[in-house]
Coordinates of C-alpha atoms in Angstrom, one line a residue:
X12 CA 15.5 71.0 -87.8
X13 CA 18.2 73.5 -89.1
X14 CA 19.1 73.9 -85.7
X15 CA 20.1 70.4 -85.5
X16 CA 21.5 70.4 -88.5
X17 CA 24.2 73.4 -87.6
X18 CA 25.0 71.8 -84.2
X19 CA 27.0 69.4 -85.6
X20 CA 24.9 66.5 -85.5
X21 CA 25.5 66.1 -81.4
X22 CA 22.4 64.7 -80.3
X23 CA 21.9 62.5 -82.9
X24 CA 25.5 60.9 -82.4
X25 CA 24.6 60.5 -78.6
X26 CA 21.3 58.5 -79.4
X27 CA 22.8 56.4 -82.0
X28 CA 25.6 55.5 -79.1
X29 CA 23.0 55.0 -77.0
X30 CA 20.8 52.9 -78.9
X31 CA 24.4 50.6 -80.2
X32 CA 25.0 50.1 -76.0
X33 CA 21.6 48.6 -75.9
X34 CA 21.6 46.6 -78.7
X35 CA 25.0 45.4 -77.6
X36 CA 23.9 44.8 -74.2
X37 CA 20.5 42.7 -75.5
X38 CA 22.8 40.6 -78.2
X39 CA 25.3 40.0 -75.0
X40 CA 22.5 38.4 -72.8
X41 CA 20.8 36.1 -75.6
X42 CA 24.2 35.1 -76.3
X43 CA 24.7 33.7 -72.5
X44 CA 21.1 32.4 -72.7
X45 CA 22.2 30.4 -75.9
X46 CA 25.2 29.3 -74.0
X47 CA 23.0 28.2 -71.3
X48 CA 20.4 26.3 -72.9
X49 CA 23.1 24.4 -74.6
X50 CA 24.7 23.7 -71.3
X51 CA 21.8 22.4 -70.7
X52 CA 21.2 20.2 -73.7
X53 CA 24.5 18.6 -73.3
X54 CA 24.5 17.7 -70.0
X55 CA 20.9 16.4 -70.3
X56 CA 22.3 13.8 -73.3
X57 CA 25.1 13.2 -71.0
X58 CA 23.0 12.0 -68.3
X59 CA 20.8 9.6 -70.9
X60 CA 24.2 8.1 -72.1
X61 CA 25.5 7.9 -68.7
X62 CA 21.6 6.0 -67.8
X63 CA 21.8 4.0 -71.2
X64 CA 25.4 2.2 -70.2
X65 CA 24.3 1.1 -66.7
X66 CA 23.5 -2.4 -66.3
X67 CA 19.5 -3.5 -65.8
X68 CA 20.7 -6.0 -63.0
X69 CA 23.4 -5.7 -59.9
X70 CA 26.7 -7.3 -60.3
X71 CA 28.3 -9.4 -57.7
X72 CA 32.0 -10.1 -58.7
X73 CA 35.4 -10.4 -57.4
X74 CA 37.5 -8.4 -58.9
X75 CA 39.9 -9.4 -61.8
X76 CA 43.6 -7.8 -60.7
X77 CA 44.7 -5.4 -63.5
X78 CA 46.1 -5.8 -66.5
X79 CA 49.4 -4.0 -67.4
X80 CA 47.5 -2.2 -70.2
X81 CA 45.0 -0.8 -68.3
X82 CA 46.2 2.4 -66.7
X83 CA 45.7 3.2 -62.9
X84 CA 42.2 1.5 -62.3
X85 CA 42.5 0.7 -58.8
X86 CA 43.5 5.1 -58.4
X87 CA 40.4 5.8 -60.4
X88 CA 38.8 3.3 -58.4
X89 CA 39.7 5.2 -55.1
X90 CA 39.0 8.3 -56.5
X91 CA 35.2 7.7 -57.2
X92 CA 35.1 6.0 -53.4
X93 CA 36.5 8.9 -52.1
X94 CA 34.4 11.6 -54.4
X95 CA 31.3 9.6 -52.7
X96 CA 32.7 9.9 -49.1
X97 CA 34.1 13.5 -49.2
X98 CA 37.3 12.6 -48.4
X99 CA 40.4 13.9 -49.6
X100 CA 43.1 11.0 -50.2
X101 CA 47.1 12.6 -49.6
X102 CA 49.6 10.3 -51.6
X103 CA 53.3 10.5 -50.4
X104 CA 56.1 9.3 -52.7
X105 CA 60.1 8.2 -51.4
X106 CA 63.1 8.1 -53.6
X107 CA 64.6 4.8 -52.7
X108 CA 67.4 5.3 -55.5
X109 CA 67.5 5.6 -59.2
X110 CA 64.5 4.9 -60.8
X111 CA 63.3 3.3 -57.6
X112 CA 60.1 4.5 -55.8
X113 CA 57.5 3.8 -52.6
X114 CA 54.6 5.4 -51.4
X115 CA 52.1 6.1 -48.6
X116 CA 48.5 6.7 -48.9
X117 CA 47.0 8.7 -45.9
X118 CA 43.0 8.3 -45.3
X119 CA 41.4 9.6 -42.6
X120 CA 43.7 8.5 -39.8
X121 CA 45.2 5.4 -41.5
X122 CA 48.2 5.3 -43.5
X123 CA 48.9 2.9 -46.4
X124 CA 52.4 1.9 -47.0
X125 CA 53.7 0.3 -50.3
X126 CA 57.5 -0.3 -49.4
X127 CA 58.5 -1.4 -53.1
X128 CA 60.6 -0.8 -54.6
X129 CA 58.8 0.0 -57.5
X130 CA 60.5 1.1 -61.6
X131 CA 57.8 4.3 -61.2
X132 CA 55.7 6.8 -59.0
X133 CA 52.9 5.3 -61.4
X134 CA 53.3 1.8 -59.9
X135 CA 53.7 2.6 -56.7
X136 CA 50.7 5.0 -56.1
X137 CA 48.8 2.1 -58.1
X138 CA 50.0 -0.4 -55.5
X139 CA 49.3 1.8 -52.6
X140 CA 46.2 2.8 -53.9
X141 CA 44.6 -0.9 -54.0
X142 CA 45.2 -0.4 -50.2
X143 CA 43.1 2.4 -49.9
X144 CA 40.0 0.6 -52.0
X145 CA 40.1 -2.2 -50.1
X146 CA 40.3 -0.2 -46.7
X147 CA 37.2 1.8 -47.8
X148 CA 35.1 -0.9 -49.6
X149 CA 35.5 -2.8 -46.1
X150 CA 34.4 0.4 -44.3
X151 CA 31.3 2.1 -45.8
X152 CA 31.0 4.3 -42.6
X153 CA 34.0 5.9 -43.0
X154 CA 32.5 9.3 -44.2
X155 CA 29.9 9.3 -41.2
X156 CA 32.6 9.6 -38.9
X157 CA 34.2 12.0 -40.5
X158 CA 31.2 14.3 -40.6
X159 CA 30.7 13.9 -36.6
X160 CA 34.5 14.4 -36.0
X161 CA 33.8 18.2 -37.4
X162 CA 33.0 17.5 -41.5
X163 CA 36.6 17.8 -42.8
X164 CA 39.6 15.7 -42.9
X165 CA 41.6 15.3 -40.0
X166 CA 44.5 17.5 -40.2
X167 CA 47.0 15.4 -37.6
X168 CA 48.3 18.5 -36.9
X169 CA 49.1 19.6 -40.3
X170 CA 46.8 22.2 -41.0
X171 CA 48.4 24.1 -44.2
X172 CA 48.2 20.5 -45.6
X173 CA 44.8 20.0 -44.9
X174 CA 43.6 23.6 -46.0
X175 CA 45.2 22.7 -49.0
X176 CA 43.7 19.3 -50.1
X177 CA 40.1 21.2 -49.4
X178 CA 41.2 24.2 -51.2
X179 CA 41.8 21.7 -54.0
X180 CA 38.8 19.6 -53.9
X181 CA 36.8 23.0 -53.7
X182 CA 38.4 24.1 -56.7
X183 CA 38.0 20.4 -58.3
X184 CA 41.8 20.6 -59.0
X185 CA 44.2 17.4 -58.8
X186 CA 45.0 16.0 -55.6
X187 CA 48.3 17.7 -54.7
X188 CA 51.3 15.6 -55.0
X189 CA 54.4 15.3 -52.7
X190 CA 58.0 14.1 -53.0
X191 CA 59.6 13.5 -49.6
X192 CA 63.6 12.0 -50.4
X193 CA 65.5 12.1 -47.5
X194 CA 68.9 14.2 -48.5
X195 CA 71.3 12.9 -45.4
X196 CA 70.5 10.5 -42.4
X197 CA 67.2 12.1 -40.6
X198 CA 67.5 15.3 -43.1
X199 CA 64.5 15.5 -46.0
X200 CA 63.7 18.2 -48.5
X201 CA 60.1 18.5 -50.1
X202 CA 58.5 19.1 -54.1
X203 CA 55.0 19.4 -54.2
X204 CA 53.2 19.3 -57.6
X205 CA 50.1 21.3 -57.8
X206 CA 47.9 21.9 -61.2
X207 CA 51.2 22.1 -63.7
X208 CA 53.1 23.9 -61.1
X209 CA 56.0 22.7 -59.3
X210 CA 56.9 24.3 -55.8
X211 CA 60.6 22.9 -53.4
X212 CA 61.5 23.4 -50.1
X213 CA 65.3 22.4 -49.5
X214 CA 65.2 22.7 -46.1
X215 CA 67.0 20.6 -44.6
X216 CA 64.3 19.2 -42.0
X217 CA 64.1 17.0 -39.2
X218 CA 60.9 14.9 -40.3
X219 CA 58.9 14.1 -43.6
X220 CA 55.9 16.0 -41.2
X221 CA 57.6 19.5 -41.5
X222 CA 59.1 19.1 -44.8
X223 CA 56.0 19.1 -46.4
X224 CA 54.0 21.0 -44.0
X225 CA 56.7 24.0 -45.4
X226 CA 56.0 22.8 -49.2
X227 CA 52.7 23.2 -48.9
X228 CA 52.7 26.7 -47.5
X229 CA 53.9 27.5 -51.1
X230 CA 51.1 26.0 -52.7
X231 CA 48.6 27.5 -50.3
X232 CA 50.0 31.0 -51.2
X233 CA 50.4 30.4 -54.8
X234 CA 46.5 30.0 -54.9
X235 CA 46.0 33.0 -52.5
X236 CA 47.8 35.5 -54.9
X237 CA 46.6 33.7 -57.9
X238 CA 43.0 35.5 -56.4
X239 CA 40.3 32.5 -58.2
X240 CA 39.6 30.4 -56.0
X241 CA 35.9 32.6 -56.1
X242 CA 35.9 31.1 -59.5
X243 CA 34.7 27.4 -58.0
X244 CA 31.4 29.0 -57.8
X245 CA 31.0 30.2 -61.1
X246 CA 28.7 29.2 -63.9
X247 CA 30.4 27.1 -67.0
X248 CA 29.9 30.2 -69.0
X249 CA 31.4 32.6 -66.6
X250 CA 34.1 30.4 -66.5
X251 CA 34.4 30.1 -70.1
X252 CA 34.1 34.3 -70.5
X253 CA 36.9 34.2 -68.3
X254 CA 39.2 31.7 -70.1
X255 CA 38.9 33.2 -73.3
X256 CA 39.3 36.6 -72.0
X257 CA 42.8 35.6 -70.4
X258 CA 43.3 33.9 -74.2
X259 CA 42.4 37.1 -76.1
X260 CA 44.5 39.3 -73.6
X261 CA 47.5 37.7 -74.2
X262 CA 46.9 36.2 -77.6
X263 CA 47.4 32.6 -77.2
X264 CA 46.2 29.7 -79.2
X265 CA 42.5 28.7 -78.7
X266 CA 42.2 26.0 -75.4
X267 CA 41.9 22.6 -77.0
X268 CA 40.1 20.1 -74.3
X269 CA 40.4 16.3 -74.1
X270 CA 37.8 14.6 -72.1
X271 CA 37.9 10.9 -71.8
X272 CA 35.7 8.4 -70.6
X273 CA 37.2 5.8 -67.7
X274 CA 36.0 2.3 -67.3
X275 CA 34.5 2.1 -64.6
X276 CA 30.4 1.8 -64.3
X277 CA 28.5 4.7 -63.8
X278 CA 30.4 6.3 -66.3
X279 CA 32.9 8.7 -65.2
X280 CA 35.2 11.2 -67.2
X281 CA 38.8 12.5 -66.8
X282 CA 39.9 15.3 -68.8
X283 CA 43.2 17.3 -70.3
X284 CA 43.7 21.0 -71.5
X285 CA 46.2 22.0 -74.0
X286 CA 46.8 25.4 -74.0
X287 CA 49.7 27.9 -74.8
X288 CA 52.0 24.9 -75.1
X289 CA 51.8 23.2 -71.9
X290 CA 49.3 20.4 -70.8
X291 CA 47.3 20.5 -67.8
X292 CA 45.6 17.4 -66.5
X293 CA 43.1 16.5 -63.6
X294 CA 42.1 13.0 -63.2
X295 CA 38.3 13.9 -62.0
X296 CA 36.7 11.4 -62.2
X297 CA 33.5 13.3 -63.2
X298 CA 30.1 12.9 -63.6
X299 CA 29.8 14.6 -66.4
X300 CA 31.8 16.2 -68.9
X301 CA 30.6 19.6 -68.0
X302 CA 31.8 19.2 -64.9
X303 CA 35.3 18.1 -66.1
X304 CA 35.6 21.0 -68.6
X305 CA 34.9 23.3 -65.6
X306 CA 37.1 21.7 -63.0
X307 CA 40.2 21.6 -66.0
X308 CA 39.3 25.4 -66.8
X309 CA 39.4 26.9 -63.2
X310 CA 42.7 24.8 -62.7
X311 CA 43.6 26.3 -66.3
X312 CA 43.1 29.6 -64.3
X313 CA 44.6 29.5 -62.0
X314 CA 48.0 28.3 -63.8
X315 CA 47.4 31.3 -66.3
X316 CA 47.3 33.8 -63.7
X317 CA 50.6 32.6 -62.0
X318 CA 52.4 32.0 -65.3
X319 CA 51.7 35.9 -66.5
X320 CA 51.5 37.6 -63.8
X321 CA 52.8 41.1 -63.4
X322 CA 56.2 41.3 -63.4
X323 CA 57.1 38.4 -64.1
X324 CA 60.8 37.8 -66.3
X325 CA 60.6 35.6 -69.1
X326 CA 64.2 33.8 -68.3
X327 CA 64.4 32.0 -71.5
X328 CA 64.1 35.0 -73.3
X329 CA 66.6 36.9 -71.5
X330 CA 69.2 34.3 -71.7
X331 CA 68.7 34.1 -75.4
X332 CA 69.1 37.3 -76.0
X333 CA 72.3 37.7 -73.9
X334 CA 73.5 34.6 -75.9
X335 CA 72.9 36.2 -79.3
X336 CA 74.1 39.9 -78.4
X337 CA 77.4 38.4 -76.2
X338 CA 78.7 34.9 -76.8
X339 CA 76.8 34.5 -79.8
X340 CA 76.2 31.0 -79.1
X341 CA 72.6 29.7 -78.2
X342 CA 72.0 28.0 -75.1
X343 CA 71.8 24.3 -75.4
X344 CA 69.2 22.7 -73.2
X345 CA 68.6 18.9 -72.2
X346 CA 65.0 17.7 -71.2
X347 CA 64.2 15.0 -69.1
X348 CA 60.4 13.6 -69.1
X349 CA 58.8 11.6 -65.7
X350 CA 56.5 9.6 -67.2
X351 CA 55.5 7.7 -64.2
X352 CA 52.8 10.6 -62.3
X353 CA 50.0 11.4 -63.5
X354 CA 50.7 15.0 -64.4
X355 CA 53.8 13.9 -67.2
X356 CA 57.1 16.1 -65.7
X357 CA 59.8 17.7 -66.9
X358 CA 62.9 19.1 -65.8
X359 CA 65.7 20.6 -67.5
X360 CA 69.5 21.5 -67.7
X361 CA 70.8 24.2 -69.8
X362 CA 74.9 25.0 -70.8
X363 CA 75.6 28.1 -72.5
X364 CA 79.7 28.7 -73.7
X365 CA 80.9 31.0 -70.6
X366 CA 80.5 27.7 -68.2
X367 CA 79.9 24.3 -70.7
X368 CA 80.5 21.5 -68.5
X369 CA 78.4 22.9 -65.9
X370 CA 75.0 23.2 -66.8
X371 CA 72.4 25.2 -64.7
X372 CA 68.8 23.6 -63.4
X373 CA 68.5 20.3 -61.9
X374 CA 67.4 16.7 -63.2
X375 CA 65.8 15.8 -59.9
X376 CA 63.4 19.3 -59.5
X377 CA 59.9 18.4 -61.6
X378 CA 57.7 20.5 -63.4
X379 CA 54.0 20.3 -64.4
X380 CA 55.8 21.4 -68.5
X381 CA 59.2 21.5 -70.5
X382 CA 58.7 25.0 -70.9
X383 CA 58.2 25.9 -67.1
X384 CA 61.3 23.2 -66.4
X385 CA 63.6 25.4 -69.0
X386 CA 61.8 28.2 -67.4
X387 CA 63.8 27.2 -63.8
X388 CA 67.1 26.6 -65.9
X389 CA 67.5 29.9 -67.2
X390 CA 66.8 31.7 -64.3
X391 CA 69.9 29.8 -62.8
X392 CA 71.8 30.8 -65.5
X393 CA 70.8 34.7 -65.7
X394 CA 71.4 35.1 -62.1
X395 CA 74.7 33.6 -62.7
X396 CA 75.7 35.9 -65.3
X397 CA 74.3 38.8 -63.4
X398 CA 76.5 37.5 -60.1
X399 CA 79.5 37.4 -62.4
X400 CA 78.5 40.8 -63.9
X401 CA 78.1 39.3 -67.5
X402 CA 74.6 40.8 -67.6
X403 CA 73.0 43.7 -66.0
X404 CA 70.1 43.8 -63.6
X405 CA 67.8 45.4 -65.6
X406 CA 68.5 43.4 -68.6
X407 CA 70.5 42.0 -71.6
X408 CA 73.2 44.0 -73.2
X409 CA 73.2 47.1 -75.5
X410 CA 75.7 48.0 -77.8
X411 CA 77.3 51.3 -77.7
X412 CA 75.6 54.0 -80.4
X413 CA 77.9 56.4 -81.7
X414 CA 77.0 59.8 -81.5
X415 CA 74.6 61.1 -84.0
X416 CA 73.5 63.9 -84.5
X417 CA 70.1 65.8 -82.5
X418 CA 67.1 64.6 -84.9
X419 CA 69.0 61.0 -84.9
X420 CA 68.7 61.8 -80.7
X421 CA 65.0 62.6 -80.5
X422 CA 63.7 60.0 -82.8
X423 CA 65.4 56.8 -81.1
X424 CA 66.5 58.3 -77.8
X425 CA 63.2 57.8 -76.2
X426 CA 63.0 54.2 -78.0
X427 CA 66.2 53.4 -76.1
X428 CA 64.9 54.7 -72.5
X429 CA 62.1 52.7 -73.3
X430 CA 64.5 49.4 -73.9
X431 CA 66.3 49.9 -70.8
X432 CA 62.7 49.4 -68.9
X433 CA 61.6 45.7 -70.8
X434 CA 59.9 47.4 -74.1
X435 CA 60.1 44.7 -76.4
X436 CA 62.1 45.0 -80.1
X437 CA 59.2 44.3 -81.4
X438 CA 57.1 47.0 -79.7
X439 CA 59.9 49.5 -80.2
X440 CA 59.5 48.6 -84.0
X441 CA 56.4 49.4 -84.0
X442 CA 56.9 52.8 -82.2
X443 CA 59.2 54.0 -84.9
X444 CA 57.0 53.5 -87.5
X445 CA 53.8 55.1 -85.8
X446 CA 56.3 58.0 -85.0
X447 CA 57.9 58.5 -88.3
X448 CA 54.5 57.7 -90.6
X449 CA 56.2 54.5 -91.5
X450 CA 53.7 50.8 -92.5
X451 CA 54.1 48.7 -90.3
X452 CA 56.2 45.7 -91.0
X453 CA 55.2 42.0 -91.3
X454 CA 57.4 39.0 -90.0
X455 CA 58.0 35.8 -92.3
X456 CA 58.7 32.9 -89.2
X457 CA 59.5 29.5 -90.6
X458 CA 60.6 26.3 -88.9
X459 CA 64.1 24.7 -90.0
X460 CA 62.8 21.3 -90.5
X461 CA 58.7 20.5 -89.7
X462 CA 59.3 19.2 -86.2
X463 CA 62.2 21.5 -85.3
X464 CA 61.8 24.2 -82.6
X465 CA 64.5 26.3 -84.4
X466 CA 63.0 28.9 -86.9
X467 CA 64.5 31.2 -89.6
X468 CA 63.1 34.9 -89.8
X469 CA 63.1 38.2 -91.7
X470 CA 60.4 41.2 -92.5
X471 CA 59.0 42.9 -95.1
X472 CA 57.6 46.6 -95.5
X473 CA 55.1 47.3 -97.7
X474 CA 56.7 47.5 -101.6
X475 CA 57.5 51.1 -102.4
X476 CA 58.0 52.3 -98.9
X477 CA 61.8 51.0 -97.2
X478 CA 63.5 48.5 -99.1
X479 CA 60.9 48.1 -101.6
X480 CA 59.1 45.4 -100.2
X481 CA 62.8 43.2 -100.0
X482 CA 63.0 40.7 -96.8
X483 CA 65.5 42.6 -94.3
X484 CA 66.7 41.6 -90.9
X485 CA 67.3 38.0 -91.4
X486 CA 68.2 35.7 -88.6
X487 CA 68.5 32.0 -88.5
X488 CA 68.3 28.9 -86.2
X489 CA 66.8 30.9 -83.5
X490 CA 65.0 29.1 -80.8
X491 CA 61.4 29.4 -80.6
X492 CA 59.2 31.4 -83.1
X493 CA 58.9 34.7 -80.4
X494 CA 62.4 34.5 -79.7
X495 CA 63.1 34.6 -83.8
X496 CA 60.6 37.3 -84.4
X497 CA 62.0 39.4 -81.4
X498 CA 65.4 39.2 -82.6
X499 CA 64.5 40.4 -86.3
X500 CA 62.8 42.9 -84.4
X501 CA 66.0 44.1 -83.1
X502 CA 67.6 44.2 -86.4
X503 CA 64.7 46.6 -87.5
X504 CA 64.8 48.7 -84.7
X505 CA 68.8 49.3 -85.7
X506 CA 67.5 49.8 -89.3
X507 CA 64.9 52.4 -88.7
X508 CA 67.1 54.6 -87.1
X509 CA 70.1 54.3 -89.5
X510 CA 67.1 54.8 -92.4
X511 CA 65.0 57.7 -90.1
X512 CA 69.2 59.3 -89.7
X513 CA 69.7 59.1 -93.5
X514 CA 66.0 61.1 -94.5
X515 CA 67.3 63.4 -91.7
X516 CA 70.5 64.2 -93.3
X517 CA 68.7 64.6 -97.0
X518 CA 65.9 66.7 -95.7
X519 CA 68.8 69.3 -94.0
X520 CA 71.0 69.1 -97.3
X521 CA 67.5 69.7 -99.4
X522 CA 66.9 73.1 -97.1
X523 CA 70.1 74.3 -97.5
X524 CA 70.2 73.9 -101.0
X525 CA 66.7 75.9 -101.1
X526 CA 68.1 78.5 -99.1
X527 CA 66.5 77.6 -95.8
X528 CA 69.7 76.7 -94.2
X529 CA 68.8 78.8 -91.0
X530 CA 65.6 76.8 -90.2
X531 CA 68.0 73.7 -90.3
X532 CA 70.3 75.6 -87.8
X533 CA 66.9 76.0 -85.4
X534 CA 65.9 72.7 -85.7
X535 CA 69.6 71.3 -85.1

């Protein structure tokens, strides 16, 4: 025992460790069988709910045509018919002009056509999709052939399009979506919206076949590199792990889900995720809603992983940075919402002061949110400005420092490498303080009005320490709450090392004074 006792306590610190992992470990798996057993729970009382609505006796009815109120029934009708069948329907939209709209519906080897012209995308794919029931309540042996022609959906010749519909039926994604307007006489470009993203090819091309044979390459790859399409196998609370991993990684709101029931008998489900600020839908329908919380979560997913992957510039940012440190004069953007499609677009134009009657993005090029649409717009504009050789390629502008003085040098001239390589002001903040034994700071973000997206901002450090606890580094009107913190951040970060030069120059006048003026000499 007193040799135990002399050795530092090593062995007992190994089993406690030891004895934490398991425990850990145990608490981990009786946690996933909780999870599971309620899985189970809720999809059993699904199932008696589901068994409760259906009618005791068949129904033989013609159907009533569709009230304006009721929203896409004859798409949710094809949908189910099409679930049932293993089919994967392809809808094609045309711009006929302003406003004005038709659409194709492609099954199997038959194509649908809805000429219009129709106010919406909404009414047309409604139109063209009463088509398709009809065509498939009239031909219950449909699927059959299908399954002796090879089990999947003829391509007619348009493979990456048909690897794409199954990649998205696989993944229980929403059915991709194409735009086909023809730019000149016999020329057409191509959008294709898939889960919240939105992907062009300008081409120009010859046909509507290679147009969006070329768009959906995109979306085939975008699904490749986003690397979870394995996920479609996965267990609801592998799934789940995974989603709020992603959320605790990047610290985003929790995922809010909406599932909603459609009218249709037996009761199916659609389903929307809010999450980070954008809204990502899929129509289902679904059995259950377990199955429409995993289909929304893998799609969730796999628009996570493309929206933060490595690498990636955050454009907005950038150009409000530039905008604060240069023309000091915030971008003004203008948002434009499609209604009409099932996935709500936006797009967006932005105008900042160096070329106002010119704004940057495009009106006609939809995305799956506002932010990714304003996203698109300030790219334009920062690879303008770095054309024009308004901004540099590796990032906004830094003022010139003045020369100060060695200790000055070594305590912010690492900070400013690490600025020239995308550390954030906030980061940088917090680098100075760890390096100079300084509290940490905490940011006051407010909104100018409840609804506004414009916030006011300044920080405090702890009372006693730097500035006794007064608000410092105020800025105002700033768009977006990051955007306000980051740029109080950057009045810190000019603080610190103003404050961290001043202690310098007191702590070299204090040696000299105590006769230790040649230790200030070999430090400076």
């Amino acid at each position: 025992m007193a040799e135990r006792n002399t050795g530092f306590g090593g062995l007992e610190l190994l089993d406690t460790a030891t004895e934490i992992t398991k425990w850990n470990n145990e608490a981990h798996a009786i946690g996933l069988k909780v999870l599971e057993e309620r899985e189970k729970e809720e999809r059993a009382r699904q199932e008696e709910k589901a068994r409760l609505k259906r009618p005791m006796h068949s129904l033989n009815f013609t159907p009533v045509p569709a009230a304006k109120a009721i929203v896409a029934e004859n798409v949710a009708k094809l949908y189910l018919l099409v679930q049932k069948r293993n089919i994967t329907p392809v809808f094609e939209f045309t711009e006929l002009g302003i406003q004005s709209f038709g659409a194709t519906l492609k099954i199997s080897d038959r194509v649908f056509t809805a000429e219009g012209p129709f106010s919406s995308k909404k009414e047309a794919k409604e139109t063209v999709a009463r088509l398709g029931v009809e065509f498939l309540t009239d031909n219950p042996e449909l699927s059959n052939r299908l399954r002796k022609a090879g089990g999947g959906v003829p391509s007619g010749g348009q493979g990456v399009v048909t690897e794409l519909n199954l990649r998205c039926q696989k993944l229980k994604m929403a059915v991709p979506e194409y735009t086909l307007p023809e730019t000149a006489k016999g020329q057409f470009s191509a959008t294709l919206v898939l889960g919240g993203m939105s992907f062009e090819e300008k081409g120009p091309f010859t046909s509507k076949k290679l147009a969006k044979e070329a768009v959906a390459k995109h979306g085939l790859t975008h699904l490749e590199n986003a690397s979870l399409p394995a996920a479609a196998g996965a267990s609801s609370v592998e799934l789940s792990a995974k989603l709020h991993s992603f959320i605790d990684r990047h610290r985003l709101d929790p995922a809010k889900f909406e599932i909603t029931e459609l009218g249709v008998t037996p009761l199916k489900y659609r389903v929307q995720l809010h999450l980070d600020g954008e809204t990502i839908q899929n129509a289902g329908p679904f059995s259950t809603k377990q199955e429409a919380q995993n289909a929304i979560t893998i799609q969730a997913l796999v628009f996570l992983e493309q929206k933060y992957r490595a690498n990636e510039e955050n454009w907005v940012e950038l150009l409000n940075i530039f905008a604060q440190s240069s023309i000091k004069q915030p971008p003004t953007y203008e948002d434009f919402q499609e209604t009409s499609t099932r996935q709500n677009l936006w797009s967006s134009e932005v105008s900042i002061a160096l070329r106002p009657q010119q704004p940057f993005g495009r009106r006609d090029l939809p995305f799956g949110s506002k932010k990714l649409a304003r996203q698109n717009a300030a790219r334009e504009a920062i690879l303008w400005l770095r054309e024009h050789d308004h901004l540099r390629e590796d990032g906004p502008p830094k003022k010139k420092q003045k020369k100060q003085s060695s200790s000055v040098s070594s305590s912010s001239g690492s900070n400013r490498g690490d600025a020239d390589i995308g550390i954030s002001y906030a980061q940088q903040v917090n680098d100075l303080c760890t390096r100079h034994t300084i509290p940490v700071p905490t940011y006051d973000i407010t909104p100018s009005s409840p609804t506004s997206p414009f916030y006011s901002a300044h920080a405090r450090f702890t009372p006693g320490t730097i500035a006794n606890g007064r608000p410092i580094g105020r800025v105002e009107n700033i768009f977006g709450r990051r955007n306000a913190k980051e740029a109080v951040a950057r009045n810190l970060v000019r603080y610190l090392e103003e404050h961290v030069r001043e202690v310098g120059e007191v702590d070299r006048v204090l040696l000299r004074e105590a006769g230790l003026g040649r230790f200030v000499e070999l430090g400076g």
